[in-house]
Amino acid sequence: MVNARLSRRAALRGGAGVLLGGASLGVLPLFGTPDRKQDPASCRTRDLSSSDKRLVVSNWPGYIDEDDGDYTSTLTEFEKKTGIKVSYTADVNDNLEFFAKVVNQLGSCQSSKRDMFVLTDWMAARMIQVGWIQPLDKAKVPNVHANLIDSLQHVGWDPDRTYSAPWQSGLTGIAYNKSKVKEVRSFEELLTRSDLRGRISLLTEMRDTMGLIMLTEGADPANFDQDDWDNAIDRLRKARNDGQVRAFTGNDYIQDLSAGNILACEAWSGDVAAAEDENLVFVSPEEGQMIWSDNMLVPNLASHQGNAEEWINYYYEPEVAAKLAAYVWYICPVKGAQEAMEKVDPSLVDNQLIFPSAESLKTMHSFMALEEFQIRAYEGDFADVIGG
């Protein structure tokens, strides 16, 4: 279980480090070129679901439960319940890496040979904006619209969840080593406290780090303007120049935090939970915390969309969602799963890293969807600072 909980974000962090550490903005997806855009209504194929009970899914590593002895996984139960044979592949190791696998097909209205894949908010938003994703039949995914938790509804890039359904979510906040330093309560403290100077790390994920800095500056990361961005990047640059930041990390901050090489850091909730180190404390900063999701998407020319929608609807059954959450230990996006967890694993019912309280949910913020010119400008600014 520990390895499963670690692998999804570890893979993502590794990809971010390659992108930003090398400051190679040329590898960012060129979504905006006219020949890449599609009309989902005209780039589709006949749905074979009623006669061909198959489904091809691409997801992140360690992001689903597996059969083990007497334990029957949710995937196996889905196959037994529906008669649909699932070809499930954990080949989404990084958003950009996966983009490279499918860009030529999707960008020219050809089949990606997948019925579903799971991508993080910002990549999902871009694919939807350029018309590479099919709308879901609302009548076939009623559980999504009935059971999706409130904090994940009405996102700016898919306000009615017409194209996407969150698979799992996670939080970005603060972690500190309580055996080495006193409590760190805010991101402001992380950036300014003298006893932390040179002993903190921030993440190489631009949207997480800049989102939290915007909250510190009093801006809304879900709705900001150029002045807000400029103020936030200046604040990051100051922290870097003042020597407050020891490193911008990829996949190794938990080890450094446990060892005392850093005293506090920007962190992902799942990493702290999986570390199983009683000295490491995850904190929701006083300013708020960032929430991200990985989203189920049906690409253009998927030939088993009906089967994909049946899969989505199945995983939004509270009992199924609880069983999955007990294995992967990320935020469960499904209402009713907390109550269902009583039968799955009562010890997890009150786990705030799986089922955040209503009070905690109010502190969560998402990063707004960016236009193509903003992506290039903002990623460039960020890379200049963290690589300087």
PDB file of N, CA, C and O in Angstrom, residues 252-307:
ATOM      1  N   ASP A 252      12.528  14.142  -3.683  1.00  0.00           N
ATOM      2  CA  ASP A 252      13.330  13.739  -2.526  1.00  0.00           C
ATOM      3  C   ASP A 252      13.114  14.582  -1.274  1.00  0.00           C
ATOM      4  O   ASP A 252      13.882  14.497  -0.335  1.00  0.00           O
ATOM      5  N   TYR A 253      12.057  15.384  -1.209  1.00  0.00           N
ATOM      6  CA  TYR A 253      11.931  16.262  -0.040  1.00  0.00           C
ATOM      7  C   TYR A 253      11.571  15.506   1.229  1.00  0.00           C
ATOM      8  O   TYR A 253      11.960  15.913   2.324  1.00  0.00           O
ATOM      9  N   ILE A 254      10.845  14.414   1.115  1.00  0.00           N
ATOM     10  CA  ILE A 254      10.461  13.667   2.320  1.00  0.00           C
ATOM     11  C   ILE A 254      11.699  13.093   3.008  1.00  0.00           C
ATOM     12  O   ILE A 254      11.829  13.152   4.245  1.00  0.00           O
ATOM     13  N   GLN A 255      12.618  12.578   2.234  1.00  0.00           N
ATOM     14  CA  GLN A 255      13.847  12.044   2.826  1.00  0.00           C
ATOM     15  C   GLN A 255      14.631  13.145   3.536  1.00  0.00           C
ATOM     16  O   GLN A 255      15.135  12.951   4.643  1.00  0.00           O
ATOM     17  N   ASP A 256      14.750  14.301   2.901  1.00  0.00           N
ATOM     18  CA  ASP A 256      15.480  15.418   3.510  1.00  0.00           C
ATOM     19  C   ASP A 256      14.765  15.933   4.757  1.00  0.00           C
ATOM     20  O   ASP A 256      15.408  16.318   5.739  1.00  0.00           O
ATOM     21  N   LEU A 257      13.442  15.919   4.740  1.00  0.00           N
ATOM     22  CA  LEU A 257      12.674  16.374   5.900  1.00  0.00           C
ATOM     23  C   LEU A 257      12.858  15.399   7.062  1.00  0.00           C
ATOM     24  O   LEU A 257      13.060  15.816   8.214  1.00  0.00           O
ATOM     25  N   SER A 258      12.793  14.129   6.802  1.00  0.00           N
ATOM     26  CA  SER A 258      12.977  13.130   7.850  1.00  0.00           C
ATOM     27  C   SER A 258      14.384  13.187   8.434  1.00  0.00           C
ATOM     28  O   SER A 258      14.578  13.031   9.649  1.00  0.00           O
ATOM     29  N   ALA A 259      15.368  13.442   7.575  1.00  0.00           N
ATOM     30  CA  ALA A 259      16.765  13.470   8.023  1.00  0.00           C
ATOM     31  C   ALA A 259      17.136  14.772   8.711  1.00  0.00           C
ATOM     32  O   ALA A 259      18.197  14.863   9.342  1.00  0.00           O
ATOM     33  N   GLY A 260      16.291  15.792   8.600  1.00  0.00           N
ATOM     34  CA  GLY A 260      16.598  17.081   9.198  1.00  0.00           C
ATOM     35  C   GLY A 260      17.433  17.986   8.316  1.00  0.00           C
ATOM     36  O   GLY A 260      17.858  19.061   8.753  1.00  0.00           O
ATOM     37  N   ASN A 261      17.679  17.570   7.058  1.00  0.00           N
ATOM     38  CA  ASN A 261      18.400  18.442   6.133  1.00  0.00           C
ATOM     39  C   ASN A 261      17.587  19.687   5.820  1.00  0.00           C
ATOM     40  O   ASN A 261      18.130  20.769   5.601  1.00  0.00           O
ATOM     41  N   ILE A 262      16.284  19.519   5.743  1.00  0.00           N
ATOM     42  CA  ILE A 262      15.365  20.650   5.720  1.00  0.00           C
ATOM     43  C   ILE A 262      14.455  20.515   6.935  1.00  0.00           C
ATOM     44  O   ILE A 262      14.214  19.411   7.439  1.00  0.00           O
ATOM     45  N   LEU A 263      13.960  21.641   7.424  1.00  0.00           N
ATOM     46  CA  LEU A 263      13.131  21.651   8.626  1.00  0.00           C
ATOM     47  C   LEU A 263      11.652  21.723   8.298  1.00  0.00           C
ATOM     48  O   LEU A 263      10.813  21.237   9.057  1.00  0.00           O
ATOM     49  N   ALA A 264      11.347  22.362   7.171  1.00  0.00           N
ATOM     50  CA  ALA A 264       9.957  22.521   6.748  1.00  0.00           C
ATOM     51  C   ALA A 264       9.946  22.681   5.239  1.00  0.00           C
ATOM     52  O   ALA A 264      10.966  23.023   4.625  1.00  0.00           O
ATOM     53  N   CYS A 265       8.801  22.440   4.628  1.00  0.00           N
ATOM     54  CA  CYS A 265       8.765  22.480   3.168  1.00  0.00           C
ATOM     55  C   CYS A 265       7.331  22.579   2.676  1.00  0.00           C
ATOM     56  O   CYS A 265       6.372  22.344   3.405  1.00  0.00           O
ATOM     57  N   GLU A 266       7.215  22.929   1.410  1.00  0.00           N
ATOM     58  CA  GLU A 266       5.956  22.760   0.702  1.00  0.00           C
ATOM     59  C   GLU A 266       5.820  21.276   0.409  1.00  0.00           C
ATOM     60  O   GLU A 266       6.796  20.618   0.028  1.00  0.00           O
ATOM     61  N   ALA A 267       4.626  20.717   0.586  1.00  0.00           N
ATOM     62  CA  ALA A 267       4.505  19.259   0.507  1.00  0.00           C
ATOM     63  C   ALA A 267       3.136  18.843   0.004  1.00  0.00           C
ATOM     64  O   ALA A 267       2.160  19.593   0.078  1.00  0.00           O
ATOM     65  N   TRP A 268       3.089  17.599  -0.492  1.00  0.00           N
ATOM     66  CA  TRP A 268       1.833  16.972  -0.877  1.00  0.00           C
ATOM     67  C   TRP A 268       1.342  16.063   0.249  1.00  0.00           C
ATOM     68  O   TRP A 268       2.116  15.326   0.868  1.00  0.00           O
ATOM     69  N   SER A 269       0.052  16.108   0.485  1.00  0.00           N
ATOM     70  CA  SER A 269      -0.532  15.383   1.615  1.00  0.00           C
ATOM     71  C   SER A 269      -0.255  13.888   1.551  1.00  0.00           C
ATOM     72  O   SER A 269       0.068  13.265   2.564  1.00  0.00           O
ATOM     73  N   GLY A 270      -0.369  13.291   0.365  1.00  0.00           N
ATOM     74  CA  GLY A 270      -0.176  11.852   0.239  1.00  0.00           C
ATOM     75  C   GLY A 270       1.228  11.404   0.606  1.00  0.00           C
ATOM     76  O   GLY A 270       1.419  10.319   1.145  1.00  0.00           O
ATOM     77  N   ASP A 271       2.220  12.255   0.331  1.00  0.00           N
ATOM     78  CA  ASP A 271       3.596  11.902   0.660  1.00  0.00           C
ATOM     79  C   ASP A 271       3.806  11.814   2.156  1.00  0.00           C
ATOM     80  O   ASP A 271       4.488  10.917   2.657  1.00  0.00           O
ATOM     81  N   VAL A 272       3.238  12.766   2.882  1.00  0.00           N
ATOM     82  CA  VAL A 272       3.400  12.781   4.338  1.00  0.00           C
ATOM     83  C   VAL A 272       2.688  11.575   4.951  1.00  0.00           C
ATOM     84  O   VAL A 272       3.202  10.924   5.861  1.00  0.00           O
ATOM     85  N   ALA A 273       1.497  11.264   4.438  1.00  0.00           N
ATOM     86  CA  ALA A 273       0.757  10.110   4.947  1.00  0.00           C
ATOM     87  C   ALA A 273       1.528   8.820   4.698  1.00  0.00           C
ATOM     88  O   ALA A 273       1.594   7.942   5.560  1.00  0.00           O
ATOM     89  N   ALA A 274       2.134   8.716   3.523  1.00  0.00           N
ATOM     90  CA  ALA A 274       2.821   7.483   3.156  1.00  0.00           C
ATOM     91  C   ALA A 274       4.175   7.339   3.829  1.00  0.00           C
ATOM     92  O   ALA A 274       4.701   6.229   3.934  1.00  0.00           O
ATOM     93  N   ALA A 275       4.762   8.442   4.307  1.00  0.00           N
ATOM     94  CA  ALA A 275       6.095   8.388   4.905  1.00  0.00           C
ATOM     95  C   ALA A 275       6.124   7.588   6.195  1.00  0.00           C
ATOM     96  O   ALA A 275       7.139   7.011   6.559  1.00  0.00           O
ATOM     97  N   GLU A 276       5.001   7.559   6.908  1.00  0.00           N
ATOM     98  CA  GLU A 276       4.883   6.814   8.164  1.00  0.00           C
ATOM     99  C   GLU A 276       5.984   7.199   9.147  1.00  0.00           C
ATOM    100  O   GLU A 276       6.575   6.349   9.807  1.00  0.00           O
ATOM    101  N   ASP A 277       6.266   8.505   9.210  1.00  0.00           N
ATOM    102  CA  ASP A 277       7.236   9.058  10.147  1.00  0.00           C
ATOM    103  C   ASP A 277       6.468   9.946  11.120  1.00  0.00           C
ATOM    104  O   ASP A 277       5.918  10.982  10.730  1.00  0.00           O
ATOM    105  N   GLU A 278       6.424   9.550  12.391  1.00  0.00           N
ATOM    106  CA  GLU A 278       5.595  10.269  13.358  1.00  0.00           C
ATOM    107  C   GLU A 278       6.066  11.703  13.594  1.00  0.00           C
ATOM    108  O   GLU A 278       5.314  12.521  14.139  1.00  0.00           O
ATOM    109  N   ASN A 279       7.270  12.029  13.193  1.00  0.00           N
ATOM    110  CA  ASN A 279       7.781  13.388  13.382  1.00  0.00           C
ATOM    111  C   ASN A 279       7.373  14.347  12.267  1.00  0.00           C
ATOM    112  O   ASN A 279       7.547  15.559  12.404  1.00  0.00           O
ATOM    113  N   LEU A 280       6.852  13.820  11.175  1.00  0.00           N
ATOM    114  CA  LEU A 280       6.468  14.665  10.049  1.00  0.00           C
ATOM    115  C   LEU A 280       5.001  15.040  10.165  1.00  0.00           C
ATOM    116  O   LEU A 280       4.131  14.175  10.302  1.00  0.00           O
ATOM    117  N   VAL A 281       4.743  16.341  10.101  1.00  0.00           N
ATOM    118  CA  VAL A 281       3.388  16.858  10.273  1.00  0.00           C
ATOM    119  C   VAL A 281       2.973  17.607   9.018  1.00  0.00           C
ATOM    120  O   VAL A 281       3.700  18.496   8.549  1.00  0.00           O
ATOM    121  N   PHE A 282       1.817  17.255   8.450  1.00  0.00           N
ATOM    122  CA  PHE A 282       1.259  18.000   7.320  1.00  0.00           C
ATOM    123  C   PHE A 282       0.307  19.058   7.855  1.00  0.00           C
ATOM    124  O   PHE A 282      -0.544  18.768   8.694  1.00  0.00           O
ATOM    125  N   VAL A 283       0.453  20.290   7.355  1.00  0.00           N
ATOM    126  CA  VAL A 283      -0.326  21.421   7.841  1.00  0.00           C
ATOM    127  C   VAL A 283      -1.048  22.091   6.681  1.00  0.00           C
ATOM    128  O   VAL A 283      -0.452  22.307   5.620  1.00  0.00           O
ATOM    129  N   SER A 284      -2.304  22.429   6.889  1.00  0.00           N
ATOM    130  CA  SER A 284      -3.008  23.314   5.967  1.00  0.00           C
ATOM    131  C   SER A 284      -2.604  24.737   6.300  1.00  0.00           C
ATOM    132  O   SER A 284      -2.905  25.225   7.396  1.00  0.00           O
ATOM    133  N   PRO A 285      -1.889  25.446   5.431  1.00  0.00           N
ATOM    134  CA  PRO A 285      -1.439  26.799   5.763  1.00  0.00           C
ATOM    135  C   PRO A 285      -2.608  27.715   6.105  1.00  0.00           C
ATOM    136  O   PRO A 285      -3.724  27.538   5.605  1.00  0.00           O
ATOM    137  N   GLU A 286      -2.353  28.680   6.953  1.00  0.00           N
ATOM    138  CA  GLU A 286      -3.404  29.617   7.342  1.00  0.00           C
ATOM    139  C   GLU A 286      -3.991  30.338   6.136  1.00  0.00           C
ATOM    140  O   GLU A 286      -5.171  30.714   6.138  1.00  0.00           O
ATOM    141  N   GLU A 287      -3.181  30.542   5.105  1.00  0.00           N
ATOM    142  CA  GLU A 287      -3.666  31.248   3.914  1.00  0.00           C
ATOM    143  C   GLU A 287      -4.588  30.381   3.059  1.00  0.00           C
ATOM    144  O   GLU A 287      -5.351  30.892   2.235  1.00  0.00           O
ATOM    145  N   GLY A 288      -4.508  29.058   3.228  1.00  0.00           N
ATOM    146  CA  GLY A 288      -5.257  28.126   2.397  1.00  0.00           C
ATOM    147  C   GLY A 288      -4.327  27.107   1.779  1.00  0.00           C
ATOM    148  O   GLY A 288      -3.108  27.164   1.944  1.00  0.00           O
ATOM    149  N   GLN A 289      -4.874  26.137   1.076  1.00  0.00           N
ATOM    150  CA  GLN A 289      -4.070  25.099   0.454  1.00  0.00           C
ATOM    151  C   GLN A 289      -4.573  24.852  -0.960  1.00  0.00           C
ATOM    152  O   GLN A 289      -5.716  25.185  -1.298  1.00  0.00           O
ATOM    153  N   MET A 290      -3.716  24.291  -1.787  1.00  0.00           N
ATOM    154  CA  MET A 290      -4.078  23.995  -3.168  1.00  0.00           C
ATOM    155  C   MET A 290      -4.612  22.569  -3.265  1.00  0.00           C
ATOM    156  O   MET A 290      -4.096  21.658  -2.617  1.00  0.00           O
ATOM    157  N   ILE A 291      -5.633  22.393  -4.076  1.00  0.00           N
ATOM    158  CA  ILE A 291      -6.175  21.066  -4.339  1.00  0.00           C
ATOM    159  C   ILE A 291      -6.017  20.772  -5.826  1.00  0.00           C
ATOM    160  O   ILE A 291      -6.183  21.655  -6.662  1.00  0.00           O
ATOM    161  N   TRP A 292      -5.608  19.557  -6.148  1.00  0.00           N
ATOM    162  CA  TRP A 292      -5.462  19.134  -7.536  1.00  0.00           C
ATOM    163  C   TRP A 292      -6.215  17.822  -7.712  1.00  0.00           C
ATOM    164  O   TRP A 292      -6.482  17.102  -6.752  1.00  0.00           O
ATOM    165  N   SER A 293      -6.551  17.535  -8.943  1.00  0.00           N
ATOM    166  CA  SER A 293      -7.224  16.270  -9.255  1.00  0.00           C
ATOM    167  C   SER A 293      -6.613  15.662 -10.508  1.00  0.00           C
ATOM    168  O   SER A 293      -6.097  16.372 -11.372  1.00  0.00           O
ATOM    169  N   ASP A 294      -6.695  14.341 -10.583  1.00  0.00           N
ATOM    170  CA  ASP A 294      -6.442  13.623 -11.821  1.00  0.00           C
ATOM    171  C   ASP A 294      -7.797  13.177 -12.346  1.00  0.00           C
ATOM    172  O   ASP A 294      -8.616  12.630 -11.597  1.00  0.00           O
ATOM    173  N   ASN A 295      -8.027  13.385 -13.627  1.00  0.00           N
ATOM    174  CA  ASN A 295      -9.370  13.301 -14.179  1.00  0.00           C
ATOM    175  C   ASN A 295      -9.515  12.238 -15.257  1.00  0.00           C
ATOM    176  O   ASN A 295      -8.656  12.115 -16.140  1.00  0.00           O
ATOM    177  N   MET A 296     -10.623  11.508 -15.190  1.00  0.00           N
ATOM    178  CA  MET A 296     -10.960  10.545 -16.225  1.00  0.00           C
ATOM    179  C   MET A 296     -11.497  11.289 -17.443  1.00  0.00           C
ATOM    180  O   MET A 296     -12.401  12.124 -17.332  1.00  0.00           O
ATOM    181  N   LEU A 297     -10.935  10.970 -18.630  1.00  0.00           N
ATOM    182  CA  LEU A 297     -11.288  11.632 -19.882  1.00  0.00           C
ATOM    183  C   LEU A 297     -11.484  10.594 -20.970  1.00  0.00           C
ATOM    184  O   LEU A 297     -10.746   9.599 -21.028  1.00  0.00           O
ATOM    185  N   VAL A 298     -12.441  10.824 -21.854  1.00  0.00           N
ATOM    186  CA  VAL A 298     -12.664   9.951 -23.011  1.00  0.00           C
ATOM    187  C   VAL A 298     -12.179  10.687 -24.244  1.00  0.00           C
ATOM    188  O   VAL A 298     -12.737  11.712 -24.633  1.00  0.00           O
ATOM    189  N   PRO A 299     -11.111  10.201 -24.900  1.00  0.00           N
ATOM    190  CA  PRO A 299     -10.550  10.925 -26.045  1.00  0.00           C
ATOM    191  C   PRO A 299     -11.391  10.763 -27.307  1.00  0.00           C
ATOM    192  O   PRO A 299     -12.206   9.837 -27.425  1.00  0.00           O
ATOM    193  N   ASN A 300     -11.187  11.659 -28.249  1.00  0.00           N
ATOM    194  CA  ASN A 300     -11.816  11.531 -29.562  1.00  0.00           C
ATOM    195  C   ASN A 300     -11.501  10.174 -30.172  1.00  0.00           C
ATOM    196  O   ASN A 300     -10.407   9.623 -29.988  1.00  0.00           O
ATOM    197  N   LEU A 301     -12.474   9.639 -30.899  1.00  0.00           N
ATOM    198  CA  LEU A 301     -12.377   8.366 -31.606  1.00  0.00           C
ATOM    199  C   LEU A 301     -12.259   7.169 -30.673  1.00  0.00           C
ATOM    200  O   LEU A 301     -11.874   6.076 -31.103  1.00  0.00           O
ATOM    201  N   ALA A 302     -12.593   7.347 -29.394  1.00  0.00           N
ATOM    202  CA  ALA A 302     -12.720   6.193 -28.500  1.00  0.00           C
ATOM    203  C   ALA A 302     -13.875   5.332 -29.010  1.00  0.00           C
ATOM    204  O   ALA A 302     -14.976   5.832 -29.239  1.00  0.00           O
ATOM    205  N   SER A 303     -13.625   4.050 -29.181  1.00  0.00           N
ATOM    206  CA  SER A 303     -14.645   3.179 -29.777  1.00  0.00           C
ATOM    207  C   SER A 303     -15.497   2.453 -28.744  1.00  0.00           C
ATOM    208  O   SER A 303     -16.374   1.670 -29.119  1.00  0.00           O
ATOM    209  N   HIS A 304     -15.231   2.717 -27.445  1.00  0.00           N
ATOM    210  CA  HIS A 304     -16.022   2.076 -26.384  1.00  0.00           C
ATOM    211  C   HIS A 304     -16.425   3.123 -25.341  1.00  0.00           C
ATOM    212  O   HIS A 304     -16.250   2.917 -24.150  1.00  0.00           O
ATOM    213  N   GLN A 305     -16.984   4.232 -25.804  1.00  0.00           N
ATOM    214  CA  GLN A 305     -17.327   5.310 -24.877  1.00  0.00           C
ATOM    215  C   GLN A 305     -18.390   4.865 -23.879  1.00  0.00           C
ATOM    216  O   GLN A 305     -18.326   5.204 -22.696  1.00  0.00           O
ATOM    217  N   GLY A 306     -19.364   4.102 -24.319  1.00  0.00           N
ATOM    218  CA  GLY A 306     -20.396   3.633 -23.402  1.00  0.00           C
ATOM    219  C   GLY A 306     -19.816   2.790 -22.280  1.00  0.00           C
ATOM    220  O   GLY A 306     -20.229   2.908 -21.122  1.00  0.00           O
ATOM    221  N   ASN A 307     -18.842   1.949 -22.596  1.00  0.00           N
ATOM    222  CA  ASN A 307     -18.176   1.146 -21.571  1.00  0.00           C
ATOM    223  C   ASN A 307     -17.366   2.033 -20.629  1.00  0.00           C
ATOM    224  O   ASN A 307     -17.303   1.778 -19.417  1.00  0.00           O
TER     225      ASN A 307
END
